[in-house]
């Protein structure tokens, strides 16, 4: 029997699980973020949360009078939880750079700071970074800087005392904004588990065992593997057995994993032939909802249905099967791109050269030359096939799509594929994509556009579809 939440009565278990989901969804909780009731909820259960989050996941919860900060053990580089701009778009490298420089500049100010003064301080640091800079005379630079400031304001590190940041971004000669600085929250925002100056690669941040002081020895390694397996299931739409090493595979199959995660989160663990998934039908923990609203999510769902249908074909119409990049290769490819921005001979690579999305992983490294016996291969669809299917989808359902994306099919396809990859439905590879087992859930999806002017595209799932091979599936959202 699971020992998780031992000190919580059955009557209060649902409230405790709500606090768990809250702090997992929002690693930083402050008096006003994510809402005014969140901090009180977390503080009520702080002692039990500290015990369970460390024991089950290896995460450390640090609480103060005005903050609750979850120091998460990291096993991989997750691109699905970016900081967002005021318009809801993911931060690019420039905005992340401004955010870090703003944090540094705030450490040199007193209790208050004017936005223009803060911008000048950040600009003085940014100009020393080759390829960055901050020109307050340029509207795009001001907008990017204000996005970074707004991100801190939403979390309570800065509080607007007077003026308007939006007005300053529009005309800094006529407008200004004054902010109060909250030192406690500011410290909680940037709370690394490493001395960052000593890092030579982003992968050094992923050594979660030594970062959080995990136990050594055989028993300690076994405990850490169990934590890693739980984190894998918790933080991904599905944990495929094919991606797990031998030690991790045993932990993924262990009954204790499902017992602990279900008791901790209040969600259901679903086991299938190909892997394990934590099912969140209500969206109480998920950071990405799929299926979901909006043009990209709708196009991705319809594209997933076509890929799934193509996977079922046999004979001469069957898709080619190729090996997928391993988890280690995916991590290495992403780390190389991030490490490319590290200082080299005193310079940082041009940000404009690194602003594109992650390159598709080439699968040459896992080709036939190094193929292992029993290697799992997945159906391969080419880029041209994907473009053709999206063209069909747009022709049939485009009346319900946003005009800007309908008129830019390449951008719509890229964003739809990124969403499918984030949901572990496909793997992007050189020249196309590999269909993973979870995509079978969306076989037979149907859709209709209510009217030609309707902005929404209602999508109906069939009554019964399958995620994996041996049972009937439920909602896939993690």
PDB file of C-alpha atoms in Angstrom, residues 67-202:
ATOM      1  CA  UNK A  67       6.500  32.355  -1.538  1.00  0.00           C
ATOM      2  CA  UNK A  68       6.355  28.640  -2.200  1.00  0.00           C
ATOM      3  CA  UNK A  69       9.116  27.535  -4.578  1.00  0.00           C
ATOM      4  CA  UNK A  70       9.346  24.019  -5.997  1.00  0.00           C
ATOM      5  CA  UNK A  71      12.891  23.061  -6.939  1.00  0.00           C
ATOM      6  CA  UNK A  72      12.242  20.392  -9.529  1.00  0.00           C
ATOM      7  CA  UNK A  73      14.649  17.601 -10.342  1.00  0.00           C
ATOM      8  CA  UNK A  74      15.198  17.780 -14.094  1.00  0.00           C
ATOM      9  CA  UNK A  75      15.812  14.728 -16.293  1.00  0.00           C
ATOM     10  CA  UNK A  76      15.482  16.382 -19.689  1.00  0.00           C
ATOM     11  CA  UNK A  77      15.173  19.673 -21.544  1.00  0.00           C
ATOM     12  CA  UNK A  78      11.482  20.478 -21.846  1.00  0.00           C
ATOM     13  CA  UNK A  79      10.520  22.975 -24.543  1.00  0.00           C
ATOM     14  CA  UNK A  80       6.786  22.723 -23.890  1.00  0.00           C
ATOM     15  CA  UNK A  81       6.600  25.138 -20.917  1.00  0.00           C
ATOM     16  CA  UNK A  82       7.966  28.449 -22.179  1.00  0.00           C
ATOM     17  CA  UNK A  83       7.539  31.873 -20.652  1.00  0.00           C
ATOM     18  CA  UNK A  84       4.780  33.700 -22.524  1.00  0.00           C
ATOM     19  CA  UNK A  85       4.539  37.249 -23.833  1.00  0.00           C
ATOM     20  CA  UNK A  86       1.639  39.584 -23.152  1.00  0.00           C
ATOM     21  CA  UNK A  87       0.112  38.259 -26.377  1.00  0.00           C
ATOM     22  CA  UNK A  88       0.441  34.658 -25.194  1.00  0.00           C
ATOM     23  CA  UNK A  89       3.343  33.737 -27.480  1.00  0.00           C
ATOM     24  CA  UNK A  90       6.444  31.842 -26.285  1.00  0.00           C
ATOM     25  CA  UNK A  91       9.511  33.859 -25.365  1.00  0.00           C
ATOM     26  CA  UNK A  92      12.331  33.829 -27.868  1.00  0.00           C
ATOM     27  CA  UNK A  93      16.019  34.040 -26.981  1.00  0.00           C
ATOM     28  CA  UNK A  94      15.970  37.837 -26.919  1.00  0.00           C
ATOM     29  CA  UNK A  95      13.145  38.002 -24.368  1.00  0.00           C
ATOM     30  CA  UNK A  96      14.784  35.352 -22.195  1.00  0.00           C
ATOM     31  CA  UNK A  97      18.026  37.338 -22.314  1.00  0.00           C
ATOM     32  CA  UNK A  98      16.188  40.510 -21.285  1.00  0.00           C
ATOM     33  CA  UNK A  99      14.485  38.617 -18.442  1.00  0.00           C
ATOM     34  CA  UNK A 100      17.796  37.392 -17.047  1.00  0.00           C
ATOM     35  CA  UNK A 101      19.419  40.809 -17.391  1.00  0.00           C
ATOM     36  CA  UNK A 102      16.389  42.431 -15.734  1.00  0.00           C
ATOM     37  CA  UNK A 103      16.746  40.087 -12.749  1.00  0.00           C
ATOM     38  CA  UNK A 104      20.407  41.054 -12.476  1.00  0.00           C
ATOM     39  CA  UNK A 105      19.664  44.776 -12.761  1.00  0.00           C
ATOM     40  CA  UNK A 106      16.919  44.641 -10.121  1.00  0.00           C
ATOM     41  CA  UNK A 107      19.442  43.263  -7.660  1.00  0.00           C
ATOM     42  CA  UNK A 108      21.299  46.573  -7.892  1.00  0.00           C
ATOM     43  CA  UNK A 109      18.267  48.779  -7.203  1.00  0.00           C
ATOM     44  CA  UNK A 110      16.488  49.778  -4.030  1.00  0.00           C
ATOM     45  CA  UNK A 111      12.840  49.429  -3.108  1.00  0.00           C
ATOM     46  CA  UNK A 112      11.519  51.069  -6.288  1.00  0.00           C
ATOM     47  CA  UNK A 113      12.615  51.497  -9.882  1.00  0.00           C
ATOM     48  CA  UNK A 114      11.333  53.452 -12.861  1.00  0.00           C
ATOM     49  CA  UNK A 115      10.829  51.424 -16.025  1.00  0.00           C
ATOM     50  CA  UNK A 116      12.960  53.777 -18.100  1.00  0.00           C
ATOM     51  CA  UNK A 117      15.769  53.592 -15.541  1.00  0.00           C
ATOM     52  CA  UNK A 118      15.545  49.801 -15.492  1.00  0.00           C
ATOM     53  CA  UNK A 119      15.621  49.693 -19.290  1.00  0.00           C
ATOM     54  CA  UNK A 120      18.776  51.813 -19.323  1.00  0.00           C
ATOM     55  CA  UNK A 121      20.437  49.448 -16.842  1.00  0.00           C
ATOM     56  CA  UNK A 122      19.505  46.407 -18.924  1.00  0.00           C
ATOM     57  CA  UNK A 123      20.629  48.155 -22.111  1.00  0.00           C
ATOM     58  CA  UNK A 124      24.052  48.877 -20.554  1.00  0.00           C
ATOM     59  CA  UNK A 125      24.498  45.144 -19.900  1.00  0.00           C
ATOM     60  CA  UNK A 126      22.927  43.988 -23.169  1.00  0.00           C
ATOM     61  CA  UNK A 127      25.232  46.096 -25.317  1.00  0.00           C
ATOM     62  CA  UNK A 128      28.186  44.099 -23.999  1.00  0.00           C
ATOM     63  CA  UNK A 129      26.661  40.882 -25.362  1.00  0.00           C
ATOM     64  CA  UNK A 130      27.449  40.443 -29.032  1.00  0.00           C
ATOM     65  CA  UNK A 131      24.254  40.123 -31.046  1.00  0.00           C
ATOM     66  CA  UNK A 132      21.874  41.245 -28.279  1.00  0.00           C
ATOM     67  CA  UNK A 133      21.686  44.927 -27.349  1.00  0.00           C
ATOM     68  CA  UNK A 134      18.633  46.875 -26.201  1.00  0.00           C
ATOM     69  CA  UNK A 135      17.844  50.055 -28.095  1.00  0.00           C
ATOM     70  CA  UNK A 136      15.049  51.875 -26.260  1.00  0.00           C
ATOM     71  CA  UNK A 137      14.525  53.917 -29.409  1.00  0.00           C
ATOM     72  CA  UNK A 138      13.267  50.797 -31.200  1.00  0.00           C
ATOM     73  CA  UNK A 139       9.682  49.690 -30.576  1.00  0.00           C
ATOM     74  CA  UNK A 140      10.422  45.936 -31.011  1.00  0.00           C
ATOM     75  CA  UNK A 141      13.164  46.123 -28.371  1.00  0.00           C
ATOM     76  CA  UNK A 142      10.887  48.013 -25.965  1.00  0.00           C
ATOM     77  CA  UNK A 143       8.096  45.482 -26.479  1.00  0.00           C
ATOM     78  CA  UNK A 144      10.453  42.574 -25.792  1.00  0.00           C
ATOM     79  CA  UNK A 145      11.755  44.263 -22.646  1.00  0.00           C
ATOM     80  CA  UNK A 146       8.243  45.041 -21.378  1.00  0.00           C
ATOM     81  CA  UNK A 147       7.281  41.392 -21.929  1.00  0.00           C
ATOM     82  CA  UNK A 148      10.115  40.388 -19.587  1.00  0.00           C
ATOM     83  CA  UNK A 149       9.051  42.980 -17.004  1.00  0.00           C
ATOM     84  CA  UNK A 150       5.412  41.901 -17.283  1.00  0.00           C
ATOM     85  CA  UNK A 151       6.392  38.270 -16.655  1.00  0.00           C
ATOM     86  CA  UNK A 152       7.971  39.364 -13.358  1.00  0.00           C
ATOM     87  CA  UNK A 153       5.005  41.586 -12.544  1.00  0.00           C
ATOM     88  CA  UNK A 154       2.533  38.708 -12.971  1.00  0.00           C
ATOM     89  CA  UNK A 155       4.470  36.730 -10.347  1.00  0.00           C
ATOM     90  CA  UNK A 156       4.667  39.612  -7.897  1.00  0.00           C
ATOM     91  CA  UNK A 157       8.408  40.283  -8.102  1.00  0.00           C
ATOM     92  CA  UNK A 158       7.466  43.746  -9.369  1.00  0.00           C
ATOM     93  CA  UNK A 159       4.311  45.674  -8.524  1.00  0.00           C
ATOM     94  CA  UNK A 160       3.178  48.606 -10.616  1.00  0.00           C
ATOM     95  CA  UNK A 161       2.947  51.651  -8.354  1.00  0.00           C
ATOM     96  CA  UNK A 162       2.253  54.301 -10.989  1.00  0.00           C
ATOM     97  CA  UNK A 163       2.106  54.784 -14.728  1.00  0.00           C
ATOM     98  CA  UNK A 164       1.807  52.215 -17.514  1.00  0.00           C
ATOM     99  CA  UNK A 165       4.371  49.865 -19.066  1.00  0.00           C
ATOM    100  CA  UNK A 166       2.272  49.606 -22.223  1.00  0.00           C
ATOM    101  CA  UNK A 167       2.229  53.387 -22.579  1.00  0.00           C
ATOM    102  CA  UNK A 168       6.009  53.500 -22.044  1.00  0.00           C
ATOM    103  CA  UNK A 169       6.504  50.871 -24.737  1.00  0.00           C
ATOM    104  CA  UNK A 170       4.422  53.024 -27.076  1.00  0.00           C
ATOM    105  CA  UNK A 171       6.229  56.309 -26.346  1.00  0.00           C
ATOM    106  CA  UNK A 172       8.958  56.415 -23.673  1.00  0.00           C
ATOM    107  CA  UNK A 173       9.328  60.167 -24.102  1.00  0.00           C
ATOM    108  CA  UNK A 174       5.780  60.799 -22.896  1.00  0.00           C
ATOM    109  CA  UNK A 175       5.078  57.914 -20.522  1.00  0.00           C
ATOM    110  CA  UNK A 176       6.754  56.208 -17.585  1.00  0.00           C
ATOM    111  CA  UNK A 177       6.024  53.459 -15.070  1.00  0.00           C
ATOM    112  CA  UNK A 178       7.146  53.070 -11.462  1.00  0.00           C
ATOM    113  CA  UNK A 179       7.505  49.647  -9.806  1.00  0.00           C
ATOM    114  CA  UNK A 180       7.903  48.400  -6.255  1.00  0.00           C
ATOM    115  CA  UNK A 181      10.446  45.584  -5.938  1.00  0.00           C
ATOM    116  CA  UNK A 182       9.694  42.514  -3.806  1.00  0.00           C
ATOM    117  CA  UNK A 183      13.084  41.074  -2.796  1.00  0.00           C
ATOM    118  CA  UNK A 184      11.702  37.836  -1.402  1.00  0.00           C
ATOM    119  CA  UNK A 185       9.830  36.939  -4.579  1.00  0.00           C
ATOM    120  CA  UNK A 186      12.725  38.117  -6.716  1.00  0.00           C
ATOM    121  CA  UNK A 187      15.006  35.674  -4.906  1.00  0.00           C
ATOM    122  CA  UNK A 188      12.473  32.861  -5.342  1.00  0.00           C
ATOM    123  CA  UNK A 189      12.206  33.484  -9.101  1.00  0.00           C
ATOM    124  CA  UNK A 190      15.897  32.810  -9.615  1.00  0.00           C
ATOM    125  CA  UNK A 191      16.785  29.944  -7.295  1.00  0.00           C
ATOM    126  CA  UNK A 192      19.234  27.656  -9.148  1.00  0.00           C
ATOM    127  CA  UNK A 193      20.505  24.406  -7.671  1.00  0.00           C
ATOM    128  CA  UNK A 194      23.931  24.997  -9.241  1.00  0.00           C
ATOM    129  CA  UNK A 195      26.511  27.759  -9.367  1.00  0.00           C
ATOM    130  CA  UNK A 196      25.721  28.718 -12.941  1.00  0.00           C
ATOM    131  CA  UNK A 197      29.111  30.285 -13.606  1.00  0.00           C
ATOM    132  CA  UNK A 198      30.684  26.837 -13.273  1.00  0.00           C
ATOM    133  CA  UNK A 199      28.521  25.144 -15.903  1.00  0.00           C
ATOM    134  CA  UNK A 200      30.062  24.203 -19.240  1.00  0.00           C
ATOM    135  CA  UNK A 201      26.875  22.711 -20.730  1.00  0.00           C
ATOM    136  CA  UNK A 202      23.149  22.921 -20.128  1.00  0.00           C
TER     137      UNK A 202
END
